[in-house]
């Protein structure tokens, strides 16, 4: 096994770890132990596979985007991994199923989660409903306002959505509130963390539950093209959809892996969420990784048109992949993402999530530079219904 797969003391190289209060150390260690057991339990793995097939709708298609490829100059054949077609409309459901099965195994009766764009909250609420578990989702007030359709969906699925009004009223503040709840209710409650973030073992668990994306994509592209792709492209907020796509290809050195962060409105502090462009090494919400912070280590405000990319830290495995040169990370701004949203809608009949539109925007740039006959896979991490109000308001503002 390649050394990149191995972890030392819960770290990916220099990144990761578990920086938590003493009261959380025992439940974190229990969680790691139970997850290791579940990984080796055929009954757990069989139940996970069955639910992914029957409830989630896997496998998701690998869709050749012919008109998008032509628009981008025709040098590259662009395939879309259609995670937007998974149940509840995003890749987040893969992780929610895995972690809630683990919660059941641990005897927990109450589920909590945090959400930014709302897709993780909807996925968690749906799986909790399927298993008859109480569910509370923490969400920043600002995110509740801009992702209101997903707030309604969570409530219809039976979840209580708790508004977070502290700090920037976005995802990082929702994570903090969820952790406070977890500390208070350890005996009954399981915290379903939504991205490849937080203290070990969460980044590892989320990566593993999302790696079904890359395993399917690898088999599908070999069946379609009889070779591996030249480039994988995925948006990176916390980084769960990207690491899920990348993981099955890490040992394939000829396959480039490209993560796309939110360039927002520019690169002054507070205008973007590009941790690799303007961030530095720090510890944030339980893990050591690249963080947007000032000279005193205070977390900076972030901005993106996409609520799902608007987070001050990046998953530690991405920091490791960048450090060892296995993956590249670039950024795309709000305007380019908005344009890509419209292009994909009109060329392929697909409304992408604004998060995914960042990856589409970068794929269009790369395709025009690519050698003839290149093959790209872009992970379409979610669908754009939730973003309609944001898109319409942005387009109206742009036309004024």
Short mmCIF file of C-alpha atoms in Angstrom, two decimals:
data_model
loop_
_atom_site.label_atom_id
_atom_site.label_comp_id
_atom_site.label_asym_id
_atom_site.label_seq_id
_atom_site.Cartn_x
_atom_site.Cartn_y
_atom_site.Cartn_z
CA UNK A 1 0.00 0.00 0.00
CA UNK A 2 1.27 3.44 -0.88
CA UNK A 3 2.60 5.42 2.06
CA UNK A 4 0.16 8.23 1.27
CA UNK A 5 -2.68 6.00 2.50
CA UNK A 6 -1.09 5.43 5.88
CA UNK A 7 -1.79 7.60 8.88
CA UNK A 8 0.47 8.22 11.83
CA UNK A 9 -1.25 9.22 15.07
CA UNK A 10 -4.33 10.40 13.22
CA UNK A 11 -2.38 12.60 10.82
CA UNK A 12 -1.98 12.91 7.08
CA UNK A 13 1.71 13.77 7.03
CA UNK A 14 2.06 17.04 8.94
CA UNK A 15 -1.69 17.70 9.04
CA UNK A 16 -4.69 16.53 11.02
CA UNK A 17 -4.57 15.23 14.57
CA UNK A 18 -7.19 15.74 17.26
CA UNK A 19 -7.19 19.02 19.15
CA UNK A 20 -10.24 18.73 21.39
CA UNK A 21 -11.20 19.51 25.00
CA UNK A 22 -10.45 16.79 27.54
CA UNK A 23 -14.16 15.98 27.80
CA UNK A 24 -14.24 14.99 24.11
CA UNK A 25 -11.14 12.81 24.10
CA UNK A 26 -12.86 9.68 25.46
CA UNK A 27 -15.79 9.79 22.97
CA UNK A 28 -13.39 10.53 20.11
CA UNK A 29 -11.32 7.48 21.03
CA UNK A 30 -14.49 5.37 21.34
CA UNK A 31 -15.61 6.57 17.92
CA UNK A 32 -12.28 5.62 16.36
CA UNK A 33 -12.40 2.16 17.95
CA UNK A 34 -15.99 1.52 16.84
CA UNK A 35 -15.22 2.71 13.32
CA UNK A 36 -12.24 0.36 13.06
CA UNK A 37 -14.45 -2.53 14.15
CA UNK A 38 -17.17 -1.58 11.67
CA UNK A 39 -14.66 -1.46 8.82
CA UNK A 40 -13.87 -5.13 9.41
CA UNK A 41 -17.47 -6.23 9.96
CA UNK A 42 -18.99 -7.79 6.83
CA UNK A 43 -22.52 -7.26 8.18
CA UNK A 44 -21.92 -3.50 8.56
CA UNK A 45 -20.35 -3.22 5.12
CA UNK A 46 -23.13 -5.25 3.48
CA UNK A 47 -25.83 -3.10 5.09
CA UNK A 48 -23.99 0.06 3.98
CA UNK A 49 -23.76 -1.20 0.40
CA UNK A 50 -27.43 -2.19 0.32
CA UNK A 51 -28.62 1.21 1.59
CA UNK A 52 -26.34 3.05 -0.83
CA UNK A 53 -27.94 1.03 -3.64
CA UNK A 54 -31.61 1.06 -2.59
CA UNK A 55 -31.98 4.36 -0.67
CA UNK A 56 -29.27 6.57 -2.18
CA UNK A 57 -29.59 5.25 -5.74
CA UNK A 58 -25.99 4.29 -6.37
CA UNK A 59 -24.22 3.90 -8.62
CA UNK A 60 -24.53 7.44 -9.93
CA UNK A 61 -23.91 7.91 -13.69
CA UNK A 62 -20.73 9.11 -15.33
CA UNK A 63 -22.22 11.40 -17.96
CA UNK A 64 -20.31 12.53 -21.08
CA UNK A 65 -20.94 16.26 -21.52
CA UNK A 66 -20.66 16.51 -25.31
CA UNK A 67 -21.92 20.08 -25.78
CA UNK A 68 -19.89 21.40 -22.85
CA UNK A 69 -16.79 19.70 -24.26
CA UNK A 70 -17.37 21.26 -27.68
CA UNK A 71 -17.95 24.71 -26.17
CA UNK A 72 -14.61 24.39 -24.37
CA UNK A 73 -12.78 23.88 -27.67
CA UNK A 74 -13.09 20.15 -28.15
CA UNK A 75 -9.61 19.20 -26.96
CA UNK A 76 -10.93 17.45 -23.86
CA UNK A 77 -13.78 15.01 -23.40
CA UNK A 78 -15.45 16.21 -20.18
CA UNK A 79 -17.33 13.64 -18.11
CA UNK A 80 -19.55 14.59 -15.16
CA UNK A 81 -19.79 12.30 -12.14
CA UNK A 82 -23.45 12.87 -11.31
CA UNK A 83 -23.56 13.02 -7.51
CA UNK A 84 -26.40 15.52 -8.00
CA UNK A 85 -28.54 12.49 -8.89
CA UNK A 86 -27.99 10.79 -5.53
CA UNK A 87 -30.96 10.88 -3.13
CA UNK A 88 -31.42 14.34 -1.54
CA UNK A 89 -29.39 15.85 -4.40
CA UNK A 90 -25.76 15.79 -3.32
CA UNK A 91 -22.81 13.57 -2.39
CA UNK A 92 -23.42 14.37 1.29
CA UNK A 93 -25.84 11.43 1.56
CA UNK A 94 -22.97 8.89 1.22
CA UNK A 95 -21.35 10.09 4.44
CA UNK A 96 -24.64 10.56 6.29
CA UNK A 97 -25.62 6.93 5.65
CA UNK A 98 -22.23 5.64 6.81
CA UNK A 99 -22.06 7.70 9.99
CA UNK A 100 -25.68 7.09 11.04
CA UNK A 101 -25.20 3.34 10.60
CA UNK A 102 -22.22 3.76 12.93
CA UNK A 103 -24.38 5.73 15.37
CA UNK A 104 -26.91 2.88 15.44
CA UNK A 105 -24.09 0.41 16.08
CA UNK A 106 -22.98 2.57 19.03
CA UNK A 107 -26.51 2.65 20.49
CA UNK A 108 -27.04 6.38 20.03
CA UNK A 109 -30.64 7.64 19.80
CA UNK A 110 -30.07 11.28 18.86
CA UNK A 111 -28.28 12.71 15.81
CA UNK A 112 -26.82 16.20 15.54
CA UNK A 113 -25.16 17.82 12.54
CA UNK A 114 -24.03 21.17 11.20
CA UNK A 115 -24.61 22.47 7.70
CA UNK A 116 -23.56 25.37 5.50
CA UNK A 117 -25.29 25.04 2.13
CA UNK A 118 -27.89 22.78 3.71
CA UNK A 119 -27.15 19.65 1.67
CA UNK A 120 -25.44 17.87 4.56
CA UNK A 121 -28.31 18.85 6.82
CA UNK A 122 -30.90 17.52 4.38
CA UNK A 123 -28.97 14.28 3.92
CA UNK A 124 -28.59 13.77 7.68
CA UNK A 125 -32.26 14.57 8.31
CA UNK A 126 -33.33 12.09 5.62
CA UNK A 127 -31.20 9.22 6.97
CA UNK A 128 -32.21 9.97 10.57
CA UNK A 129 -35.86 9.84 9.49
CA UNK A 130 -35.31 6.49 7.78
CA UNK A 131 -33.99 5.02 11.03
CA UNK A 132 -36.41 6.82 13.37
CA UNK A 133 -33.76 8.87 15.17
CA UNK A 134 -34.21 12.36 16.62
CA UNK A 135 -32.23 14.92 14.59
CA UNK A 136 -31.01 18.45 15.33
CA UNK A 137 -29.16 20.45 12.65
CA UNK A 138 -27.17 23.60 13.49
CA UNK A 139 -27.04 26.25 10.76
CA UNK A 140 -25.74 29.81 10.69
CA UNK A 141 -28.36 32.52 10.40
CA UNK A 142 -26.77 33.90 7.23
CA UNK A 143 -26.76 30.45 5.62
CA UNK A 144 -30.39 29.87 6.66
CA UNK A 145 -31.35 33.04 4.82
CA UNK A 146 -29.52 32.21 1.58
CA UNK A 147 -30.37 28.48 1.59
CA UNK A 148 -33.96 28.75 2.78
CA UNK A 149 -35.31 25.92 0.53
CA UNK A 150 -33.04 23.45 2.30
CA UNK A 151 -34.17 24.71 5.70
CA UNK A 152 -37.75 23.84 4.68
CA UNK A 153 -36.65 20.41 3.43
CA UNK A 154 -34.91 19.59 6.72
CA UNK A 155 -37.99 20.55 8.71
CA UNK A 156 -40.27 18.49 6.46
CA UNK A 157 -37.96 15.51 7.08
CA UNK A 158 -38.55 15.92 10.81
CA UNK A 159 -35.32 17.64 11.85
CA UNK A 160 -35.10 20.58 14.23
CA UNK A 161 -33.02 23.35 12.62
CA UNK A 162 -31.31 25.49 15.26
CA UNK A 163 -30.28 28.97 14.15
CA UNK A 164 -26.72 30.04 15.03
CA UNK A 165 -26.43 33.80 15.46
CA UNK A 166 -22.85 34.10 16.71
CA UNK A 167 -19.73 35.10 14.74
CA UNK A 168 -20.15 35.29 10.99
CA UNK A 169 -23.39 33.23 11.28
CA UNK A 170 -22.03 30.68 8.77
CA UNK A 171 -20.68 27.12 8.74
CA UNK A 172 -17.75 27.60 11.14
CA UNK A 173 -20.10 28.93 13.81
CA UNK A 174 -22.53 26.05 13.23
CA UNK A 175 -19.67 23.55 13.72
CA UNK A 176 -18.78 25.20 17.04
CA UNK A 177 -22.38 24.98 18.28
CA UNK A 178 -22.68 21.33 17.23
CA UNK A 179 -19.52 20.49 19.16
CA UNK A 180 -20.91 22.24 22.26
CA UNK A 181 -24.10 20.19 21.98
CA UNK A 182 -22.06 16.98 21.62
CA UNK A 183 -20.04 17.68 24.75
CA UNK A 184 -23.27 18.20 26.70
CA UNK A 185 -25.09 15.07 25.44
CA UNK A 186 -22.40 12.44 24.93
CA UNK A 187 -24.41 9.50 26.28
CA UNK A 188 -27.26 9.74 23.77
CA UNK A 189 -25.90 11.77 20.88
CA UNK A 190 -23.84 11.09 17.76
CA UNK A 191 -22.34 14.05 15.88
CA UNK A 192 -22.46 13.52 12.08
CA UNK A 193 -19.69 15.85 10.88
CA UNK A 194 -20.34 16.77 7.28
CA UNK A 195 -16.94 17.16 5.63
CA UNK A 196 -13.42 15.71 5.77
CA UNK A 197 -12.62 18.05 8.65
CA UNK A 198 -12.44 18.14 12.43
CA UNK A 199 -10.52 15.91 14.82
CA UNK A 200 -9.36 12.42 13.87
CA UNK A 201 -11.06 10.07 12.98
CA UNK A 202 -13.61 12.32 11.20
CA UNK A 203 -11.42 13.26 8.18
CA UNK A 204 -10.56 9.58 7.68
CA UNK A 205 -14.15 8.35 8.13
CA UNK A 206 -15.68 10.94 5.83
CA UNK A 207 -13.00 10.20 3.20
CA UNK A 208 -13.75 6.50 3.40
CA UNK A 209 -17.53 6.92 3.17
CA UNK A 210 -17.15 9.29 0.20
CA UNK A 211 -14.56 7.17 -1.62
CA UNK A 212 -17.39 5.29 -3.32
CA UNK A 213 -17.47 8.25 -5.74
CA UNK A 214 -13.94 7.62 -7.01
CA UNK A 215 -14.27 3.83 -7.05
CA UNK A 216 -17.33 4.08 -9.28
CA UNK A 217 -15.79 6.78 -11.50
CA UNK A 218 -12.63 4.75 -12.00
CA UNK A 219 -14.53 1.65 -13.12
CA UNK A 220 -16.93 3.70 -15.27
CA UNK A 221 -14.25 5.60 -17.19
CA UNK A 222 -12.30 2.39 -17.84
CA UNK A 223 -15.49 0.86 -19.25
CA UNK A 224 -16.22 3.93 -21.42
CA UNK A 225 -12.74 4.97 -22.60
CA UNK A 226 -10.56 1.91 -21.84
CA UNK A 227 -8.14 4.18 -19.99
CA UNK A 228 -7.92 6.42 -16.96
CA UNK A 229 -8.68 10.16 -17.18
CA UNK A 230 -5.98 12.79 -17.50
CA UNK A 231 -7.50 15.10 -14.89
CA UNK A 232 -9.95 14.97 -11.99
CA UNK A 233 -11.52 18.29 -11.02
CA UNK A 234 -13.68 18.97 -7.95
CA UNK A 235 -14.64 21.93 -5.81
CA UNK A 236 -13.15 22.14 -2.31
CA UNK A 237 -14.86 23.66 0.70
CA UNK A 238 -14.06 21.29 3.52
CA UNK A 239 -13.18 18.92 0.71
CA UNK A 240 -15.34 15.80 1.09
CA UNK A 241 -16.52 15.47 -2.50
CA UNK A 242 -13.03 16.10 -3.84
CA UNK A 243 -11.30 13.61 -1.55
CA UNK A 244 -14.07 11.12 -2.32
CA UNK A 245 -13.30 11.41 -6.05
CA UNK A 246 -9.50 11.56 -5.66
CA UNK A 247 -8.95 8.65 -3.27
CA UNK A 248 -9.29 5.78 -5.75
CA UNK A 249 -6.79 7.50 -8.10
CA UNK A 250 -4.04 8.50 -5.65
CA UNK A 251 -1.68 5.77 -6.82
CA UNK A 252 -2.33 6.62 -10.50
CA UNK A 253 0.44 9.19 -10.88
CA UNK A 254 -0.51 10.08 -14.45
CA UNK A 255 -3.96 11.26 -13.31
CA UNK A 256 -3.81 14.91 -12.22
CA UNK A 257 -6.00 15.82 -9.26
CA UNK A 258 -7.21 19.42 -9.08
CA UNK A 259 -9.20 21.02 -6.25
CA UNK A 260 -11.00 24.32 -6.82
CA UNK A 261 -11.48 26.73 -3.93
CA UNK A 262 -13.73 29.78 -3.70
CA UNK A 263 -11.97 32.89 -5.01
CA UNK A 264 -14.99 34.99 -4.04
CA UNK A 265 -14.74 38.66 -5.00
CA UNK A 266 -10.97 39.06 -4.72
CA UNK A 267 -8.00 38.15 -2.58
CA UNK A 268 -8.22 40.76 0.16
CA UNK A 269 -9.01 39.24 3.58
CA UNK A 270 -12.73 38.66 3.94
CA UNK A 271 -13.41 38.55 0.20
CA UNK A 272 -12.69 34.86 -0.47
CA UNK A 273 -12.35 31.37 1.02
CA UNK A 274 -9.16 30.23 -0.76
CA UNK A 275 -7.20 28.75 2.13
CA UNK A 276 -4.24 27.73 -0.03
CA UNK A 277 -4.00 31.22 -1.53
CA UNK A 278 -4.29 33.38 1.56
CA UNK A 279 -4.11 30.96 4.48
CA UNK A 280 -1.43 29.54 6.71
CA UNK A 281 -0.88 26.59 9.02
CA UNK A 282 -3.13 26.66 12.07
CA UNK A 283 -5.39 24.65 14.34
CA UNK A 284 -9.11 25.12 13.83
CA UNK A 285 -12.07 23.11 15.09
CA UNK A 286 -10.04 20.10 16.09
CA UNK A 287 -7.54 19.72 13.27
CA UNK A 288 -4.24 21.22 12.08
CA UNK A 289 -4.41 22.40 8.50
CA UNK A 290 -4.44 25.48 6.26
CA UNK A 291 -6.62 28.19 7.80
CA UNK A 292 -7.54 31.74 6.90
CA UNK A 293 -6.31 33.68 9.94
CA UNK A 294 -4.68 36.97 10.86
CA UNK A 295 -1.21 37.48 12.36
CA UNK A 296 -2.59 36.80 15.85
CA UNK A 297 -4.21 33.54 14.76
CA UNK A 298 -7.75 34.94 14.79
CA UNK A 299 -9.99 33.36 12.16
CA UNK A 300 -10.76 35.70 9.26
CA UNK A 301 -14.16 36.31 7.76
CA UNK A 302 -14.73 34.47 4.48
CA UNK A 303 -16.87 35.05 1.43
CA UNK A 304 -18.20 32.97 -1.45
CA UNK A 305 -21.35 33.10 -3.52
CA UNK A 306 -21.58 29.43 -2.53
CA UNK A 307 -22.45 28.71 1.11
CA UNK A 308 -20.84 25.26 0.87
CA UNK A 309 -17.39 26.67 0.04
CA UNK A 310 -17.50 29.48 2.60
CA UNK A 311 -15.33 27.87 5.31
CA UNK A 312 -12.10 29.14 6.86
CA UNK A 313 -10.22 25.80 6.89
CA UNK A 314 -9.57 22.99 4.43
CA UNK A 315 -9.55 19.25 5.16
CA UNK A 316 -6.13 18.04 6.39
CA UNK A 317 -5.71 15.35 3.73
CA UNK A 318 -5.93 18.03 1.05
CA UNK A 319 -3.18 19.98 2.81
CA UNK A 320 -1.07 16.82 2.76
CA UNK A 321 -1.74 16.04 -0.92
CA UNK A 322 -0.74 19.58 -1.82
CA UNK A 323 2.41 19.47 0.28
CA UNK A 324 3.66 16.27 -1.36
CA UNK A 325 2.75 17.55 -4.83
CA UNK A 326 0.11 14.92 -5.55
CA UNK A 327 -2.76 17.39 -5.97
CA UNK A 328 -3.03 20.98 -7.16
CA UNK A 329 -5.39 23.61 -5.82
CA UNK A 330 -6.64 26.66 -7.69
CA UNK A 331 -9.44 29.14 -7.12
CA UNK A 332 -12.39 30.47 -9.11
CA UNK A 333 -14.28 33.64 -8.26
CA UNK A 334 -17.99 34.28 -7.85
CA UNK A 335 -18.46 35.73 -11.33
CA UNK A 336 -16.82 32.80 -13.13
CA UNK A 337 -18.82 30.30 -11.06
CA UNK A 338 -22.03 32.13 -11.90
CA UNK A 339 -21.16 32.07 -15.60
CA UNK A 340 -20.36 28.34 -15.42
CA UNK A 341 -23.71 27.73 -13.71
CA UNK A 342 -25.46 29.25 -16.73
CA UNK A 343 -23.23 27.50 -19.27
CA UNK A 344 -23.86 24.02 -17.87
CA UNK A 345 -27.56 24.73 -17.57
CA UNK A 346 -27.83 25.74 -21.21
CA UNK A 347 -25.44 23.25 -22.80
CA UNK A 348 -26.26 20.09 -20.83
CA UNK A 349 -29.64 20.75 -19.23
CA UNK A 350 -28.19 20.45 -15.73
CA UNK A 351 -28.55 23.06 -12.96
CA UNK A 352 -25.41 22.54 -10.87
CA UNK A 353 -24.96 23.57 -7.26
CA UNK A 354 -22.94 26.77 -7.07
CA UNK A 355 -20.25 24.73 -5.33
CA UNK A 356 -20.00 22.44 -8.36
CA UNK A 357 -20.11 25.42 -10.72
CA UNK A 358 -16.65 26.40 -9.42
CA UNK A 359 -15.30 23.06 -10.66
CA UNK A 360 -17.08 23.47 -14.01
CA UNK A 361 -15.58 26.94 -14.41
CA UNK A 362 -12.05 25.63 -13.86
CA UNK A 363 -12.66 22.67 -16.19
CA UNK A 364 -13.57 25.12 -18.97
CA UNK A 365 -10.26 26.95 -18.43
CA UNK A 366 -8.23 23.74 -18.39
CA UNK A 367 -10.02 22.22 -21.38
CA UNK A 368 -8.96 25.10 -23.61
CA UNK A 369 -5.32 24.45 -22.63
CA UNK A 370 -5.46 20.66 -22.86
CA UNK A 371 -3.89 18.48 -25.52
CA UNK A 372 -6.27 16.96 -28.07
CA UNK A 373 -7.86 13.76 -26.82
CA UNK A 374 -7.63 14.56 -23.12
CA UNK A 375 -10.20 13.14 -20.71
CA UNK A 376 -11.49 15.04 -17.68
CA UNK A 377 -13.81 13.90 -14.91
CA UNK A 378 -15.56 16.73 -13.04
CA UNK A 379 -17.41 15.84 -9.87
CA UNK A 380 -20.87 17.39 -9.96
CA UNK A 381 -21.23 17.35 -6.20
CA UNK A 382 -24.82 18.60 -5.96
CA UNK A 383 -27.79 20.07 -7.77
CA UNK A 384 -28.58 23.75 -8.01
CA UNK A 385 -32.23 23.96 -6.99
CA UNK A 386 -31.17 25.28 -3.59
CA UNK A 387 -29.27 28.13 -5.25
CA UNK A 388 -31.99 29.49 -7.52
CA UNK A 389 -32.73 32.58 -5.40
CA UNK A 390 -28.99 33.40 -5.11
CA UNK A 391 -28.44 32.98 -8.83
CA UNK A 392 -31.47 35.06 -9.80
CA UNK A 393 -30.47 37.86 -7.42
CA UNK A 394 -26.88 37.83 -8.68
CA UNK A 395 -27.96 37.90 -12.32
CA UNK A 396 -30.38 40.72 -11.62
CA UNK A 397 -27.64 42.68 -9.88
CA UNK A 398 -25.20 42.02 -12.72
CA UNK A 399 -27.68 43.36 -15.26
CA UNK A 400 -28.37 46.62 -13.38
#
